Every structure is written in C-alpha cells, then in structure tokens.
Amino acid sequence: MTNIKDAKCVLVIGATAGIGRALALAIHDLDSKPTVIAAGRRQERLDELAAKSGDSRIKTVQVDINTTYDKLKQFVDDLTGRYPDVDAVVLSSGIQHIFDFEKPESIDVNKIADEFNTNYVAIVNLILLFLPHFLKLNAAGRPSFIIPITSSLAIVPRPTVPNYCATKAALHSFSLSLRAQLAHTNVRVVEILPPLVESELHDHQGTTPALSIFWMPLDQFIKLTIEGLVRGDPEVVVGMAAAVLQRYEKGKREAVEQIYVRGDPAFPPS
C-alpha cells in the first residue's frame, strides 16, 4: 500500500501556522527526504519556516487561496511548471469565525462567504486543478496524494462556529465521494480529521485561554498524524476525533465506497 513516504514532492497549503506549518516540517523530516513546498499568505512566516529546516528541501510560495478560480488555475499551472515532481498536496488552509444567530444584526455576511470559500470552495477548486497533473503522474507509474484537512467538527458541530463546522462537513462529505470516484486510479485521498488541537486559529476570537485547557498539544497531534500517514490510513483520526468518528460514522466510508465502486442495489443512483 502506498503512503506518504512514496511522495517525492509535497505541497502544503496553509503552512504559515499551526497544523500546516508543523506538518510541513514533519514531512520534511521523513527518512524518504521529500521536497516540501510550503505555501501560504504570509511571506515572512514562509521565510522563517524555510530557514528552520536548515537545508534546501523546503521551498516556499506565497498564495492566498481566497480568490477566483482563474487565479487559482494560474497558481497551479505555475507551480506544476516549476515543480513537475509535485505529487502530493496537503490542504490545510482554514479560517474560523464565531457567529451568534440570536443576534442576526451582528453577523458579517462577508465573513460567512470568506469562510465558505477558503475552507471549501477553494479547496475543491484546487483539487480539480491538480487532478490532471496527478493523473498524468499515475499514467507514468507514480502514485499521488490528495490530503484534505477537515475536523471532528465535521461530524459533531460546535454551535458557536456554525459556518466553520458546515464548511468542514461539506469537505468531509466531498472527500468520501472523491475517494470512491478515484478508487480505480493511483491517486490516494487521505483525509485528516483533527480533534481540538493547539493552534493560532482561535486567537482572534479570544477563546484560546479556555480552549487550551482541553486541546491536544500540537507536537503530539503531529506525531500521531504522521504515523497514520505512514501507515497509509485512508482517514487519519487521533484523540477525541477517533472516538467521534467511531461513534457517529462507523462504516460510513466503506458504505460510500460500496455504493459507488461495487454498486449496492440497496442504494440506487438518484
């Protein structure tokens, strides 16, 4: 079974902080020694990350994925032209806002749109844009990897961040279907579902002090996640996320694959 160690060049989108940054460094440290392309909005963070690696196997590229399809296409075309060996993409970009629908006048609809575009629409567009390149690699005998990062909140939402949870639920559902559709290719879809993890994601909300009592330390999460990626798990879930998935979605992935790949007559196509 193929796993992340088979990747030669890994693009990590959202590598300027939190899970994305830590994963970029951890993948760089694999004994298979892949090239890592760290991508994100803040160039100074990217420069710091490249310097921390201590060698030339971490490249950087600045990108804001909350943009138009045409600009994303230009980004993917430029990147695959510059790095034709890129065979894995980790999709870690994400934003989160608190919304109180009991006070509808307080809700900024632009933030709802930005959150949905960044966390879901842009991710789906990037996957669509990378797939021709990955399928071309497959035709040459090379595996490739699409690694979306969703959340345990995709399974059981936290009502204070309803739109964030909805975006992650959408991406989780999409990942299940995408994996089934690509089952006959050598494009591996590996979904990472974190629990509450140490992150800067909550700083702007003022909730970090309260959440830090409960969250999983980032280094512990990354260690367990890398172990899952190296095992070749189709869904990498650790900590409380594993318990949530087991309780509420046991057998769901297998059912989706059975419906699409084998054609289960109990679930005829609509």
mmCIF file of C-alpha atoms in Angstrom:
data_model
loop_
_atom_site.group_PDB
_atom_site.id
_atom_site.type_symbol
_atom_site.label_atom_id
_atom_site.label_comp_id
_atom_site.label_asym_id
_atom_site.label_seq_id
_atom_site.Cartn_x
_atom_site.Cartn_y
_atom_site.Cartn_z
ATOM 1 C CA MET A 1 0.000 0.000 0.000
ATOM 2 C CA THR A 2 1.301 3.428 -0.919
ATOM 3 C CA ASN A 3 1.822 6.006 1.815
ATOM 4 C CA ILE A 4 3.268 9.468 2.291
ATOM 5 C CA LYS A 5 6.827 8.095 2.116
ATOM 6 C CA ASP A 6 6.216 7.392 -1.578
ATOM 7 C CA ALA A 7 5.756 11.101 -2.268
ATOM 8 C CA LYS A 8 8.714 12.892 -3.819
ATOM 9 C CA CYS A 9 7.458 16.482 -3.629
ATOM 10 C CA VAL A 10 4.742 17.581 -1.176
ATOM 11 C CA LEU A 11 2.906 20.893 -1.392
ATOM 12 C CA VAL A 12 1.486 22.080 1.942
ATOM 13 C CA ILE A 13 -1.054 24.883 1.504
ATOM 14 C CA GLY A 14 -1.615 26.785 4.727
ATOM 15 C CA ALA A 15 1.915 26.235 6.026
ATOM 16 C CA THR A 16 2.426 29.560 7.796
ATOM 17 C CA ALA A 17 0.986 28.457 11.159
ATOM 18 C CA GLY A 18 -0.487 25.671 13.251
ATOM 19 C CA ILE A 19 -1.106 22.231 11.796
ATOM 20 C CA GLY A 20 0.038 23.152 8.275
ATOM 21 C CA ARG A 21 3.380 24.525 9.420
ATOM 22 C CA ALA A 22 4.046 21.599 11.749
ATOM 23 C CA LEU A 23 3.095 19.062 9.083
ATOM 24 C CA ALA A 24 5.398 20.711 6.549
ATOM 25 C CA LEU A 25 8.328 20.305 8.941
ATOM 26 C CA ALA A 26 7.373 16.744 9.910
ATOM 27 C CA ILE A 27 7.028 15.631 6.289
ATOM 28 C CA HIS A 28 10.369 17.278 5.523
ATOM 29 C CA ASP A 29 11.912 15.161 8.319
ATOM 30 C CA LEU A 30 10.699 11.822 6.901
ATOM 31 C CA ASP A 31 13.560 9.463 6.099
ATOM 32 C CA SER A 32 12.333 9.355 2.480
ATOM 33 C CA LYS A 33 13.530 13.003 2.252
ATOM 34 C CA PRO A 34 10.817 14.547 0.071
ATOM 35 C CA THR A 35 10.970 18.102 -1.168
ATOM 36 C CA VAL A 36 8.369 20.196 0.667
ATOM 37 C CA ILE A 37 6.771 23.280 -0.866
ATOM 38 C CA ALA A 38 5.345 25.467 1.893
ATOM 39 C CA ALA A 39 2.578 27.782 0.674
ATOM 40 C CA GLY A 40 0.624 30.488 2.457
ATOM 41 C CA ARG A 41 -0.266 34.153 2.651
ATOM 42 C CA ARG A 42 2.483 35.465 4.949
ATOM 43 C CA GLN A 43 5.877 35.531 3.261
ATOM 44 C CA GLU A 44 7.753 36.311 6.479
ATOM 45 C CA ARG A 45 6.352 33.138 8.049
ATOM 46 C CA LEU A 46 7.344 31.133 4.976
ATOM 47 C CA ASP A 47 10.883 32.534 5.108
ATOM 48 C CA GLU A 48 11.119 31.607 8.781
ATOM 49 C CA LEU A 49 9.936 28.067 8.030
ATOM 50 C CA ALA A 50 12.473 27.603 5.237
ATOM 51 C CA ALA A 51 15.267 28.848 7.490
ATOM 52 C CA LYS A 52 14.208 26.480 10.279
ATOM 53 C CA SER A 53 14.603 23.431 8.020
ATOM 54 C CA GLY A 54 18.317 24.091 7.663
ATOM 55 C CA ASP A 55 18.525 22.831 4.058
ATOM 56 C CA SER A 56 17.151 23.461 0.587
ATOM 57 C CA ARG A 57 14.407 20.805 0.606
ATOM 58 C CA ILE A 58 11.799 23.290 1.822
ATOM 59 C CA LYS A 59 10.719 25.649 -0.934
ATOM 60 C CA THR A 60 8.206 28.457 -0.436
ATOM 61 C CA VAL A 61 5.494 30.074 -2.496
ATOM 62 C CA GLN A 62 3.128 32.850 -1.474
ATOM 63 C CA VAL A 63 -0.570 32.334 -2.188
ATOM 64 C CA ASP A 64 -3.958 33.409 -0.847
ATOM 65 C CA ILE A 65 -6.492 30.773 -1.840
ATOM 66 C CA ASN A 66 -9.471 33.015 -1.049
ATOM 67 C CA THR A 67 -9.525 34.207 -4.641
ATOM 68 C CA THR A 68 -11.013 33.452 -8.049
ATOM 69 C CA TYR A 69 -10.842 30.158 -9.922
ATOM 70 C CA ASP A 70 -8.757 31.765 -12.676
ATOM 71 C CA LYS A 71 -6.126 32.948 -10.196
ATOM 72 C CA LEU A 72 -6.012 29.517 -8.558
ATOM 73 C CA LYS A 73 -5.544 27.976 -12.005
ATOM 74 C CA GLN A 74 -2.639 30.313 -12.672
ATOM 75 C CA PHE A 75 -1.114 29.333 -9.314
ATOM 76 C CA VAL A 76 -1.398 25.594 -10.061
ATOM 77 C CA ASP A 77 -0.105 25.973 -13.625
ATOM 78 C CA ASP A 78 2.888 28.000 -12.428
ATOM 79 C CA LEU A 79 3.651 25.622 -9.564
ATOM 80 C CA THR A 80 3.437 22.395 -11.578
ATOM 81 C CA GLY A 81 5.547 24.031 -14.287
ATOM 82 C CA ARG A 82 8.205 24.973 -11.761
ATOM 83 C CA TYR A 83 7.954 21.746 -9.745
ATOM 84 C CA PRO A 84 6.845 18.987 -12.139
ATOM 85 C CA ASP A 85 7.594 16.335 -9.475
ATOM 86 C CA VAL A 86 4.890 17.614 -7.104
ATOM 87 C CA ASP A 87 2.860 14.503 -6.325
ATOM 88 C CA ALA A 88 1.070 15.356 -3.080
ATOM 89 C CA VAL A 89 -0.944 18.307 -1.822
ATOM 90 C CA VAL A 90 -1.871 18.854 1.822
ATOM 91 C CA LEU A 91 -4.808 21.256 2.060
ATOM 92 C CA SER A 92 -4.506 22.866 5.474
ATOM 93 C CA SER A 93 -5.760 26.423 4.883
ATOM 94 C CA GLY A 94 -8.708 27.398 7.027
ATOM 95 C CA ILE A 95 -10.359 30.275 8.866
ATOM 96 C CA GLN A 96 -12.905 30.208 11.676
ATOM 97 C CA HIS A 97 -15.404 32.816 12.890
ATOM 98 C CA ILE A 98 -17.877 32.872 15.768
ATOM 99 C CA PHE A 99 -21.436 33.732 14.711
ATOM 100 C CA ASP A 100 -24.414 34.345 17.025
ATOM 101 C CA PHE A 101 -27.601 33.899 15.029
ATOM 102 C CA GLU A 102 -29.622 35.024 18.038
ATOM 103 C CA LYS A 103 -28.208 38.437 17.123
ATOM 104 C CA PRO A 104 -28.524 38.416 13.316
ATOM 105 C CA GLU A 105 -27.603 42.095 13.081
ATOM 106 C CA SER A 106 -24.121 41.214 14.404
ATOM 107 C CA ILE A 107 -23.305 38.808 11.584
ATOM 108 C CA ASP A 108 -20.991 39.915 8.795
ATOM 109 C CA VAL A 109 -22.148 38.103 5.657
ATOM 110 C CA ASN A 110 -18.774 38.766 4.024
ATOM 111 C CA LYS A 111 -17.106 36.675 6.729
ATOM 112 C CA ILE A 112 -19.560 33.858 6.020
ATOM 113 C CA ALA A 113 -18.637 33.962 2.329
ATOM 114 C CA ASP A 114 -14.890 34.157 3.028
ATOM 115 C CA GLU A 115 -15.053 31.238 5.437
ATOM 116 C CA PHE A 116 -17.001 29.099 2.981
ATOM 117 C CA ASN A 117 -14.737 29.965 0.065
ATOM 118 C CA THR A 118 -11.471 29.437 1.963
ATOM 119 C CA ASN A 119 -12.494 26.249 3.756
ATOM 120 C CA TYR A 120 -14.457 24.537 0.994
ATOM 121 C CA VAL A 121 -14.845 26.105 -2.477
ATOM 122 C CA ALA A 122 -11.154 26.967 -2.940
ATOM 123 C CA ILE A 123 -10.110 23.517 -1.679
ATOM 124 C CA VAL A 124 -12.401 21.758 -4.165
ATOM 125 C CA ASN A 125 -11.148 24.014 -6.960
ATOM 126 C CA LEU A 126 -7.519 23.262 -6.091
ATOM 127 C CA ILE A 127 -8.221 19.529 -6.108
ATOM 128 C CA LEU A 128 -9.892 19.858 -9.505
ATOM 129 C CA LEU A 129 -6.923 21.813 -10.845
ATOM 130 C CA PHE A 130 -4.277 19.391 -9.536
ATOM 131 C CA LEU A 131 -6.032 16.224 -10.705
ATOM 132 C CA PRO A 132 -4.914 16.335 -14.376
ATOM 133 C CA HIS A 133 -1.299 16.610 -13.219
ATOM 134 C CA PHE A 134 -1.712 13.777 -10.704
ATOM 135 C CA LEU A 135 -3.436 11.501 -13.222
ATOM 136 C CA LYS A 136 -0.597 12.171 -15.670
ATOM 137 C CA LEU A 137 1.865 11.057 -12.979
ATOM 138 C CA ASN A 138 -0.254 7.946 -12.439
ATOM 139 C CA ALA A 139 -0.034 7.126 -16.138
ATOM 140 C CA ALA A 140 3.752 7.236 -15.748
ATOM 141 C CA GLY A 141 3.551 4.731 -12.877
ATOM 142 C CA ARG A 142 3.754 7.170 -9.983
ATOM 143 C CA PRO A 143 1.263 7.447 -7.097
ATOM 144 C CA SER A 144 -0.045 10.803 -5.918
ATOM 145 C CA PHE A 145 -1.835 12.083 -2.834
ATOM 146 C CA ILE A 146 -4.666 14.497 -2.070
ATOM 147 C CA ILE A 147 -4.744 15.217 1.670
ATOM 148 C CA PRO A 148 -7.592 17.489 2.823
ATOM 149 C CA ILE A 149 -7.675 18.505 6.482
ATOM 150 C CA THR A 150 -11.195 18.655 7.863
ATOM 151 C CA SER A 151 -12.150 18.423 11.558
ATOM 152 C CA SER A 152 -14.003 16.354 14.115
ATOM 153 C CA LEU A 153 -16.426 19.305 13.985
ATOM 154 C CA ALA A 154 -17.417 17.981 10.557
ATOM 155 C CA ILE A 155 -19.047 15.107 12.450
ATOM 156 C CA VAL A 156 -20.414 16.852 15.553
ATOM 157 C CA PRO A 157 -20.602 20.651 15.150
ATOM 158 C CA ARG A 158 -19.885 23.258 17.813
ATOM 159 C CA PRO A 159 -22.828 25.679 17.632
ATOM 160 C CA THR A 160 -20.702 28.785 18.300
ATOM 161 C CA VAL A 161 -18.890 28.284 14.963
ATOM 162 C CA PRO A 162 -21.750 27.001 12.794
ATOM 163 C CA ASN A 163 -20.450 28.073 9.394
ATOM 164 C CA TYR A 164 -16.968 26.667 10.054
ATOM 165 C CA CYS A 165 -18.493 23.331 11.015
ATOM 166 C CA ALA A 166 -20.656 23.363 7.885
ATOM 167 C CA THR A 167 -17.632 24.002 5.661
ATOM 168 C CA LYS A 168 -15.727 21.123 7.242
ATOM 169 C CA ALA A 169 -18.778 18.842 6.972
ATOM 170 C CA ALA A 170 -19.001 19.705 3.279
ATOM 171 C CA LEU A 171 -15.313 18.944 2.736
ATOM 172 C CA HIS A 172 -15.597 15.693 4.701
ATOM 173 C CA SER A 173 -18.536 14.559 2.552
ATOM 174 C CA PHE A 174 -16.705 15.604 -0.607
ATOM 175 C CA SER A 175 -13.604 13.648 0.484
ATOM 176 C CA LEU A 176 -15.652 10.475 0.944
ATOM 177 C CA SER A 177 -17.091 10.775 -2.563
ATOM 178 C CA LEU A 178 -13.779 11.777 -4.141
ATOM 179 C CA ARG A 179 -12.020 8.755 -2.643
ATOM 180 C CA ALA A 180 -14.692 6.462 -4.090
ATOM 181 C CA GLN A 181 -14.525 8.087 -7.534
ATOM 182 C CA LEU A 182 -10.724 7.792 -7.643
ATOM 183 C CA ALA A 183 -10.604 4.246 -6.283
ATOM 184 C CA HIS A 184 -9.530 2.818 -9.661
ATOM 185 C CA THR A 185 -6.682 5.326 -10.015
ATOM 186 C CA ASN A 186 -3.438 5.655 -8.087
ATOM 187 C CA VAL A 187 -4.495 8.998 -6.604
ATOM 188 C CA ARG A 188 -4.824 8.417 -2.871
ATOM 189 C CA VAL A 189 -7.319 10.565 -0.970
ATOM 190 C CA VAL A 190 -6.256 10.745 2.674
ATOM 191 C CA GLU A 191 -8.462 12.830 4.953
ATOM 192 C CA ILE A 192 -7.004 14.165 8.201
ATOM 193 C CA LEU A 193 -9.671 14.811 10.870
ATOM 194 C CA PRO A 194 -8.089 16.644 13.814
ATOM 195 C CA PRO A 195 -9.650 16.946 17.246
ATOM 196 C CA LEU A 196 -9.313 20.271 19.069
ATOM 197 C CA VAL A 197 -5.591 20.956 18.597
ATOM 198 C CA GLU A 198 -3.258 23.673 19.870
ATOM 199 C CA SER A 199 -3.482 26.394 17.227
ATOM 200 C CA GLU A 200 -3.475 30.116 16.459
ATOM 201 C CA LEU A 201 -6.856 29.596 14.798
ATOM 202 C CA HIS A 202 -8.688 30.760 17.916
ATOM 203 C CA ASP A 203 -6.512 33.743 18.880
ATOM 204 C CA HIS A 204 -8.616 36.374 17.116
ATOM 205 C CA GLN A 205 -11.737 35.020 18.851
ATOM 206 C CA GLY A 206 -10.319 35.427 22.347
ATOM 207 C CA THR A 207 -11.130 31.777 23.108
ATOM 208 C CA THR A 208 -7.556 30.453 23.315
ATOM 209 C CA PRO A 209 -7.285 30.523 27.142
ATOM 210 C CA ALA A 210 -10.479 28.500 27.571
ATOM 211 C CA LEU A 211 -9.768 26.022 24.760
ATOM 212 C CA SER A 212 -6.132 25.472 25.726
ATOM 213 C CA ILE A 213 -7.323 23.556 28.793
ATOM 214 C CA PHE A 214 -8.801 20.881 26.536
ATOM 215 C CA TRP A 215 -6.823 20.846 23.292
ATOM 216 C CA MET A 216 -4.294 18.240 22.189
ATOM 217 C CA PRO A 217 -0.725 19.581 22.100
ATOM 218 C CA LEU A 218 0.349 20.226 18.528
ATOM 219 C CA ASP A 219 3.502 18.091 18.705
ATOM 220 C CA GLN A 220 1.507 15.102 19.969
ATOM 221 C CA PHE A 221 -1.078 15.531 17.215
ATOM 222 C CA ILE A 222 1.595 15.768 14.511
ATOM 223 C CA LYS A 223 3.411 12.656 15.770
ATOM 224 C CA LEU A 224 0.219 10.567 15.650
ATOM 225 C CA THR A 225 -0.839 12.050 12.314
ATOM 226 C CA ILE A 226 2.492 11.254 10.659
ATOM 227 C CA GLU A 227 2.184 7.696 11.962
ATOM 228 C CA GLY A 228 -1.233 7.433 10.280
ATOM 229 C CA LEU A 229 0.076 8.877 7.022
ATOM 230 C CA VAL A 230 2.980 6.416 7.029
ATOM 231 C CA ARG A 231 0.601 3.502 7.717
ATOM 232 C CA GLY A 232 -1.419 4.581 4.695
ATOM 233 C CA ASP A 233 -4.663 5.137 6.612
ATOM 234 C CA PRO A 234 -7.434 6.498 4.341
ATOM 235 C CA GLU A 235 -8.707 8.589 7.264
ATOM 236 C CA VAL A 236 -6.171 9.824 9.804
ATOM 237 C CA VAL A 237 -8.000 10.404 13.080
ATOM 238 C CA VAL A 238 -6.434 10.758 16.515
ATOM 239 C CA GLY A 239 -7.538 11.573 20.046
ATOM 240 C CA MET A 240 -11.176 12.501 20.558
ATOM 241 C CA ALA A 241 -11.706 12.722 16.800
ATOM 242 C CA ALA A 242 -11.260 8.956 16.564
ATOM 243 C CA ALA A 243 -13.897 8.401 19.221
ATOM 244 C CA VAL A 244 -16.319 10.793 17.494
ATOM 245 C CA LEU A 245 -15.841 9.123 14.120
ATOM 246 C CA GLN A 246 -16.275 5.665 15.620
ATOM 247 C CA ARG A 247 -19.460 6.649 17.457
ATOM 248 C CA TYR A 248 -21.251 8.556 14.715
ATOM 249 C CA GLU A 249 -19.817 7.351 11.397
ATOM 250 C CA LYS A 250 -18.646 3.776 11.854
ATOM 251 C CA GLY A 251 -18.786 2.061 8.474
ATOM 252 C CA LYS A 252 -19.723 5.213 6.542
ATOM 253 C CA ARG A 253 -16.582 5.316 4.399
ATOM 254 C CA GLU A 254 -16.935 1.654 3.493
ATOM 255 C CA ALA A 255 -20.625 2.190 2.660
ATOM 256 C CA VAL A 256 -19.845 5.099 0.330
ATOM 257 C CA GLU A 257 -17.214 3.047 -1.472
ATOM 258 C CA GLN A 258 -19.603 0.094 -1.756
ATOM 259 C CA ILE A 259 -22.343 2.302 -3.200
ATOM 260 C CA TYR A 260 -20.079 3.830 -5.853
ATOM 261 C CA VAL A 261 -17.470 1.186 -6.656
ATOM 262 C CA ARG A 262 -19.467 -2.015 -6.319
ATOM 263 C CA GLY A 263 -22.929 -0.694 -6.966
ATOM 264 C CA ASP A 264 -25.040 -1.584 -3.944
ATOM 265 C CA PRO A 265 -28.637 -2.181 -5.134
ATOM 266 C CA ALA A 266 -29.932 -1.004 -1.760
ATOM 267 C CA PHE A 267 -28.689 2.482 -2.700
ATOM 268 C CA PRO A 268 -29.573 3.012 -6.372
ATOM 269 C CA PRO A 269 -28.188 6.168 -8.013
ATOM 270 C CA SER A 270 -30.584 9.122 -7.823
#
